[in-house]
Amino acid sequence: MKANVKMIISAAALSTALMTVQSCDQDHNDYYYYIPNAVVTVKPIAEPTDSLTFYMQLDDSTTLVAENLKKSPFGDKQVRALTSIEETDATVPGYDKVVHVYAIDSILTKKTEPFTDDRTVDSLFGNDPVEMIGDWMTVVEDGYITLRVRVASGGYGTMHRLTLLTGVNPDDPYEVEFRHKRENDTGGPYVLGDALVAFSLDSLPDTQGETVKLTLRWKAFDGGERTAQFDYCTRRSSPSKMRIESGATFLTNVK
C-alpha cells in the first residue's frame, strides 16, 4: 500500500545507496528503503488549483506531477531536488507523467557569482581544494548545473561554502569556476565528505538554440587545476561525461 510522503529527509540520507523513509500510513510505523533515482526541478505553478500547486521538471522535455503530494514541500521556492519516484498509469492533461513520490529533499540551490579579481574572490569564496564526482547526479539540465562534490572536512563545526563563478574568462562566457571555502576549520583530522549543490545558469548568455561547450574548472586535491566540459544549450540537458566515483560520507553543513 502506498503511503503519503509527508516526512522530508535530508539530501545526505537520500544520496546513500539506500535510504530510510518512515511510512505515513496511519496504521503502520514501518520503515521502507528506497533508492534515489531522479534529480528534478520543483516548480510552483503560477496559478495553482486545489488539486495542483506544483510540478517537477525531470529534464528539459519531461514534466511530472506527484499523485500523492498536493503541495510542494518547499513552498513557493523553485529548487533542484533529489527524489525517489515511480511512474504510474495515471494522466494529468498538460503534463507528461504522473509519479508516486516516495521521498524527496531539496538540493542546495544557488545563484552564480560574478568574478571580480583574484584577491576578492579568494577572500569571499576561498580557494580550498575539491573534487567533482561524475555520477548521474552531476548533470546540466533545465537551466541548472547540479554537482556532486567531494571535500576534506575538518570535523564538527566546519562549514563549507560552495560557489560558482562566471566571467572568469573574458574570451569565453561559458567558462565557469567552482570555488570552495572551508570555514571554522578545526584543523583536522580531515575526513572526506560529499555534498550536492545546484547553480542556476540564468546569468550566462542565452545560446539562442545553439549547443556550446560549458567548461567547468576547479582546484583539485593535489593543487592542480582540473576541467570538465558539458554540451550546453540554454534550457537543454547534458548528462555528465566525467568519471564515476563513490564511497564517501555526505555532508550537511554546506552553504
Tab-separated table of C-alpha atoms in Angstrom:
chain	number	residue	atom	x	y	z
A	1	MET	CA	0.000	0.000	0.000
A	2	LYS	CA	1.386	3.408	-0.933
A	3	ALA	CA	1.582	5.968	1.848
A	4	ASN	CA	1.543	9.737	1.614
A	5	VAL	CA	5.050	11.106	1.911
A	6	LYS	CA	4.971	13.969	4.396
A	7	MET	CA	8.316	13.411	6.052
A	8	ILE	CA	11.166	15.018	4.108
A	9	ILE	CA	14.586	13.527	4.700
A	10	SER	CA	17.950	15.150	4.095
A	11	ALA	CA	19.826	15.021	0.814
A	12	ALA	CA	22.628	13.366	2.751
A	13	ALA	CA	20.438	10.381	3.538
A	14	LEU	CA	18.844	10.373	0.106
A	15	SER	CA	22.238	10.164	-1.536
A	16	THR	CA	23.351	6.971	0.126
A	17	ALA	CA	22.890	3.633	-1.614
A	18	LEU	CA	19.663	3.049	0.311
A	19	MET	CA	17.568	5.473	2.281
A	20	THR	CA	15.059	5.120	5.089
A	21	VAL	CA	11.694	6.840	4.958
A	22	GLN	CA	9.094	6.455	7.649
A	23	SER	CA	5.689	5.417	6.386
A	24	CYS	CA	2.909	7.956	6.871
A	25	ASP	CA	0.313	5.217	6.789
A	26	GLN	CA	-1.694	5.776	9.957
A	27	ASP	CA	-1.946	2.034	10.527
A	28	HIS	CA	1.752	1.264	10.303
A	29	ASN	CA	5.041	2.586	11.612
A	30	ASP	CA	7.196	0.520	9.319
A	31	TYR	CA	10.336	1.817	7.662
A	32	TYR	CA	10.888	1.418	3.957
A	33	TYR	CA	14.092	1.581	1.966
A	34	TYR	CA	14.213	3.429	-1.327
A	35	ILE	CA	16.912	4.206	-3.836
A	36	PRO	CA	17.078	7.800	-5.137
A	37	ASN	CA	16.538	7.652	-8.871
A	38	ALA	CA	15.971	11.191	-10.144
A	39	VAL	CA	17.160	14.781	-9.902
A	40	VAL	CA	14.319	17.196	-10.666
A	41	THR	CA	13.446	20.869	-10.563
A	42	VAL	CA	10.474	21.504	-8.293
A	43	LYS	CA	8.407	24.332	-9.816
A	44	PRO	CA	5.453	26.072	-8.184
A	45	ILE	CA	2.531	26.770	-10.523
A	46	ALA	CA	1.790	30.466	-11.041
A	47	GLU	CA	-1.977	29.914	-10.841
A	48	PRO	CA	-2.434	26.857	-8.600
A	49	THR	CA	-5.634	24.908	-8.166
A	50	ASP	CA	-6.909	22.875	-5.235
A	51	SER	CA	-5.511	19.709	-6.818
A	52	LEU	CA	-2.314	21.006	-8.435
A	53	THR	CA	0.075	23.562	-6.944
A	54	PHE	CA	3.436	22.439	-8.328
A	55	TYR	CA	5.064	20.124	-10.825
A	56	MET	CA	8.532	18.663	-11.345
A	57	GLN	CA	10.792	19.025	-14.376
A	58	LEU	CA	12.718	15.791	-14.897
A	59	ASP	CA	14.773	17.152	-17.783
A	60	ASP	CA	14.209	19.768	-20.454
A	61	SER	CA	11.307	17.893	-22.029
A	62	THR	CA	9.604	15.778	-19.342
A	63	THR	CA	7.184	17.189	-16.779
A	64	LEU	CA	5.992	15.218	-13.761
A	65	VAL	CA	3.004	15.522	-11.436
A	66	ALA	CA	3.112	13.903	-7.983
A	67	GLU	CA	-0.022	11.862	-7.335
A	68	ASN	CA	0.486	11.852	-3.552
A	69	LEU	CA	1.681	15.404	-2.866
A	70	LYS	CA	-0.785	18.239	-3.316
A	71	LYS	CA	1.592	20.922	-2.083
A	72	SER	CA	5.302	21.393	-2.697
A	73	PRO	CA	7.382	20.520	0.366
A	74	PHE	CA	9.384	23.684	-0.401
A	75	GLY	CA	6.543	26.200	-0.520
A	76	ASP	CA	6.798	28.741	-3.330
A	77	LYS	CA	10.525	28.192	-3.912
A	78	GLN	CA	11.885	26.757	-7.156
A	79	VAL	CA	14.643	24.331	-6.202
A	80	ARG	CA	16.522	21.343	-7.507
A	81	ALA	CA	15.717	18.195	-5.579
A	82	LEU	CA	16.781	14.587	-5.225
A	83	THR	CA	13.923	12.150	-5.146
A	84	SER	CA	12.763	8.551	-5.298
A	85	ILE	CA	9.800	8.221	-7.654
A	86	GLU	CA	7.803	5.584	-9.509
A	87	GLU	CA	5.805	6.171	-12.682
A	88	THR	CA	2.076	5.412	-12.519
A	89	ASP	CA	-0.591	4.790	-15.153
A	90	ALA	CA	-2.490	7.954	-14.241
A	91	THR	CA	-2.579	11.002	-16.505
A	92	VAL	CA	-2.948	14.745	-15.975
A	93	PRO	CA	-3.690	16.919	-19.024
A	94	GLY	CA	-0.781	19.159	-19.945
A	95	TYR	CA	1.882	17.048	-18.186
A	96	ASP	CA	3.927	14.115	-19.424
A	97	LYS	CA	3.830	11.694	-16.496
A	98	VAL	CA	2.222	11.138	-13.101
A	99	VAL	CA	4.510	9.669	-10.458
A	100	HIS	CA	4.353	8.476	-6.893
A	101	VAL	CA	6.918	10.244	-4.705
A	102	TYR	CA	8.429	8.022	-2.042
A	103	ALA	CA	10.927	10.565	-0.745
A	104	ILE	CA	12.192	13.979	-1.786
A	105	ASP	CA	14.502	16.651	-0.448
A	106	SER	CA	15.904	19.854	-1.839
A	107	ILE	CA	19.443	20.227	-3.094
A	108	LEU	CA	21.293	23.380	-2.070
A	109	THR	CA	20.266	25.667	-4.973
A	110	LYS	CA	22.186	28.897	-5.571
A	111	LYS	CA	22.851	31.709	-7.993
A	112	THR	CA	26.264	32.142	-9.598
A	113	GLU	CA	28.628	34.926	-8.541
A	114	PRO	CA	30.489	37.259	-10.932
A	115	PHE	CA	34.278	37.149	-10.961
A	116	THR	CA	35.890	40.432	-9.896
A	117	ASP	CA	39.553	39.847	-9.110
A	118	ASP	CA	41.613	37.034	-7.589
A	119	ARG	CA	42.166	38.709	-4.243
A	120	THR	CA	38.491	39.492	-3.722
A	121	VAL	CA	37.139	36.109	-4.758
A	122	ASP	CA	39.810	34.286	-2.728
A	123	SER	CA	38.723	36.249	0.337
A	124	LEU	CA	34.996	35.853	-0.217
A	125	PHE	CA	34.742	32.398	-1.743
A	126	GLY	CA	38.021	30.676	-0.829
A	127	ASN	CA	40.324	28.510	-2.902
A	128	ASP	CA	40.311	25.251	-0.968
A	129	PRO	CA	40.611	22.034	-2.995
A	130	VAL	CA	37.632	19.996	-4.106
A	131	GLU	CA	36.896	17.050	-6.370
A	132	MET	CA	34.000	16.573	-8.751
A	133	ILE	CA	32.202	13.229	-8.797
A	134	GLY	CA	30.903	12.236	-12.209
A	135	ASP	CA	27.925	10.078	-11.305
A	136	TRP	CA	24.330	10.531	-12.508
A	137	MET	CA	23.713	13.335	-10.017
A	138	THR	CA	26.237	15.567	-11.813
A	139	VAL	CA	24.228	16.964	-14.697
A	140	VAL	CA	23.451	20.102	-16.699
A	141	GLU	CA	19.718	20.405	-17.392
A	142	ASP	CA	16.725	22.708	-17.154
A	143	GLY	CA	18.927	25.784	-16.780
A	144	TYR	CA	20.942	24.385	-13.850
A	145	ILE	CA	24.265	22.685	-13.291
A	146	THR	CA	23.969	20.163	-10.475
A	147	LEU	CA	27.227	18.903	-8.981
A	148	ARG	CA	28.251	16.194	-6.567
A	149	VAL	CA	31.435	17.488	-4.951
A	150	ARG	CA	33.928	15.938	-2.548
A	151	VAL	CA	35.793	17.983	0.057
A	152	ALA	CA	38.057	17.402	3.049
A	153	SER	CA	36.221	18.328	6.224
A	154	GLY	CA	37.890	19.325	9.462
A	155	GLY	CA	35.162	17.722	11.507
A	156	TYR	CA	32.324	19.115	13.616
A	157	GLY	CA	31.798	22.852	13.176
A	158	THR	CA	33.428	23.075	9.763
A	159	MET	CA	31.175	24.932	7.333
A	160	HIS	CA	31.758	24.629	3.604
A	161	ARG	CA	30.859	27.492	1.281
A	162	LEU	CA	30.330	26.375	-2.326
A	163	THR	CA	30.333	28.948	-5.135
A	164	LEU	CA	30.253	29.013	-8.925
A	165	LEU	CA	31.950	31.989	-10.578
A	166	THR	CA	31.088	33.361	-14.002
A	167	GLY	CA	33.118	35.791	-16.100
A	168	VAL	CA	36.398	34.029	-15.342
A	169	ASN	CA	37.477	34.020	-18.996
A	170	PRO	CA	36.921	37.241	-20.987
A	171	ASP	CA	37.142	35.230	-24.215
A	172	ASP	CA	34.616	32.571	-23.211
A	173	PRO	CA	31.431	33.477	-21.280
A	174	TYR	CA	30.647	29.753	-20.926
A	175	GLU	CA	33.682	29.037	-18.761
A	176	VAL	CA	32.851	28.871	-15.056
A	177	GLU	CA	34.930	28.186	-11.960
A	178	PHE	CA	33.954	26.305	-8.819
A	179	ARG	CA	35.205	27.704	-5.523
A	180	HIS	CA	35.249	26.033	-2.105
A	181	LYS	CA	35.807	27.837	1.190
A	182	ARG	CA	36.269	25.784	4.350
A	183	GLU	CA	35.140	27.926	7.274
A	184	ASN	CA	35.533	27.357	11.036
A	185	ASP	CA	38.130	24.720	10.234
A	186	THR	CA	39.206	22.788	13.312
A	187	GLY	CA	42.488	21.770	11.652
A	188	GLY	CA	41.673	18.110	11.343
A	189	PRO	CA	41.864	15.226	11.403
A	190	TYR	CA	40.364	15.605	7.937
A	191	VAL	CA	37.772	13.246	6.525
A	192	LEU	CA	36.308	13.150	3.027
A	193	GLY	CA	32.695	14.119	2.600
A	194	ASP	CA	30.393	14.692	-0.367
A	195	ALA	CA	27.744	17.327	-0.963
A	196	LEU	CA	25.193	18.137	-3.646
A	197	VAL	CA	24.817	21.679	-4.937
A	198	ALA	CA	22.968	23.183	-7.901
A	199	PHE	CA	23.567	26.537	-9.579
A	200	SER	CA	21.182	28.405	-11.834
A	201	LEU	CA	22.823	29.238	-15.157
A	202	ASP	CA	20.483	32.098	-15.988
A	203	SER	CA	23.348	34.599	-15.710
A	204	LEU	CA	25.053	33.047	-18.756
A	205	PRO	CA	24.293	34.432	-22.226
A	206	ASP	CA	21.403	32.671	-23.945
A	207	THR	CA	22.824	30.271	-26.520
A	208	GLN	CA	19.870	31.033	-28.837
A	209	GLY	CA	19.323	27.362	-29.559
A	210	GLU	CA	22.975	26.645	-30.312
A	211	THR	CA	24.955	23.988	-28.424
A	212	VAL	CA	28.206	25.270	-26.912
A	213	LYS	CA	30.865	23.853	-24.632
A	214	LEU	CA	30.354	24.723	-20.981
A	215	THR	CA	33.742	24.446	-19.277
A	216	LEU	CA	33.878	23.833	-15.536
A	217	ARG	CA	37.197	24.249	-13.757
A	218	TRP	CA	38.243	23.704	-10.164
A	219	LYS	CA	41.268	23.274	-7.889
A	220	ALA	CA	41.882	19.579	-7.165
A	221	PHE	CA	43.281	17.935	-4.034
A	222	ASP	CA	46.802	17.838	-5.478
A	223	GLY	CA	46.714	21.601	-6.039
A	224	GLY	CA	46.405	21.324	-9.808
A	225	GLU	CA	43.628	22.740	-11.937
A	226	ARG	CA	41.065	20.368	-13.399
A	227	THR	CA	38.454	20.976	-16.070
A	228	ALA	CA	35.396	19.194	-17.415
A	229	GLN	CA	33.197	20.094	-20.357
A	230	PHE	CA	29.489	19.730	-20.952
A	231	ASP	CA	27.475	20.190	-24.118
A	232	TYR	CA	25.349	23.160	-23.095
A	233	CYS	CA	22.309	24.682	-24.737
A	234	THR	CA	20.135	27.053	-22.759
A	235	ARG	CA	17.340	25.003	-21.167
A	236	ARG	CA	18.509	21.734	-22.682
A	237	SER	CA	20.015	18.841	-20.745
A	238	SER	CA	23.540	17.451	-20.932
A	239	PRO	CA	24.472	14.417	-18.800
A	240	SER	CA	27.856	14.260	-17.163
A	241	LYS	CA	30.688	12.631	-19.083
A	242	MET	CA	33.058	12.699	-16.113
A	243	ARG	CA	34.344	9.637	-14.300
A	244	ILE	CA	32.234	7.800	-11.761
A	245	GLU	CA	33.347	7.527	-8.143
A	246	SER	CA	31.658	6.604	-4.898
A	247	GLY	CA	32.227	5.735	-1.283
A	248	ALA	CA	32.238	8.973	0.741
A	249	THR	CA	30.048	10.286	3.536
A	250	PHE	CA	27.656	13.066	2.583
A	251	LEU	CA	27.934	16.460	4.234
A	252	THR	CA	25.059	18.528	5.594
A	253	ASN	CA	26.993	21.667	6.618
A	254	VAL	CA	27.273	23.386	3.249
A	255	LYS	CA	26.050	26.783	2.090
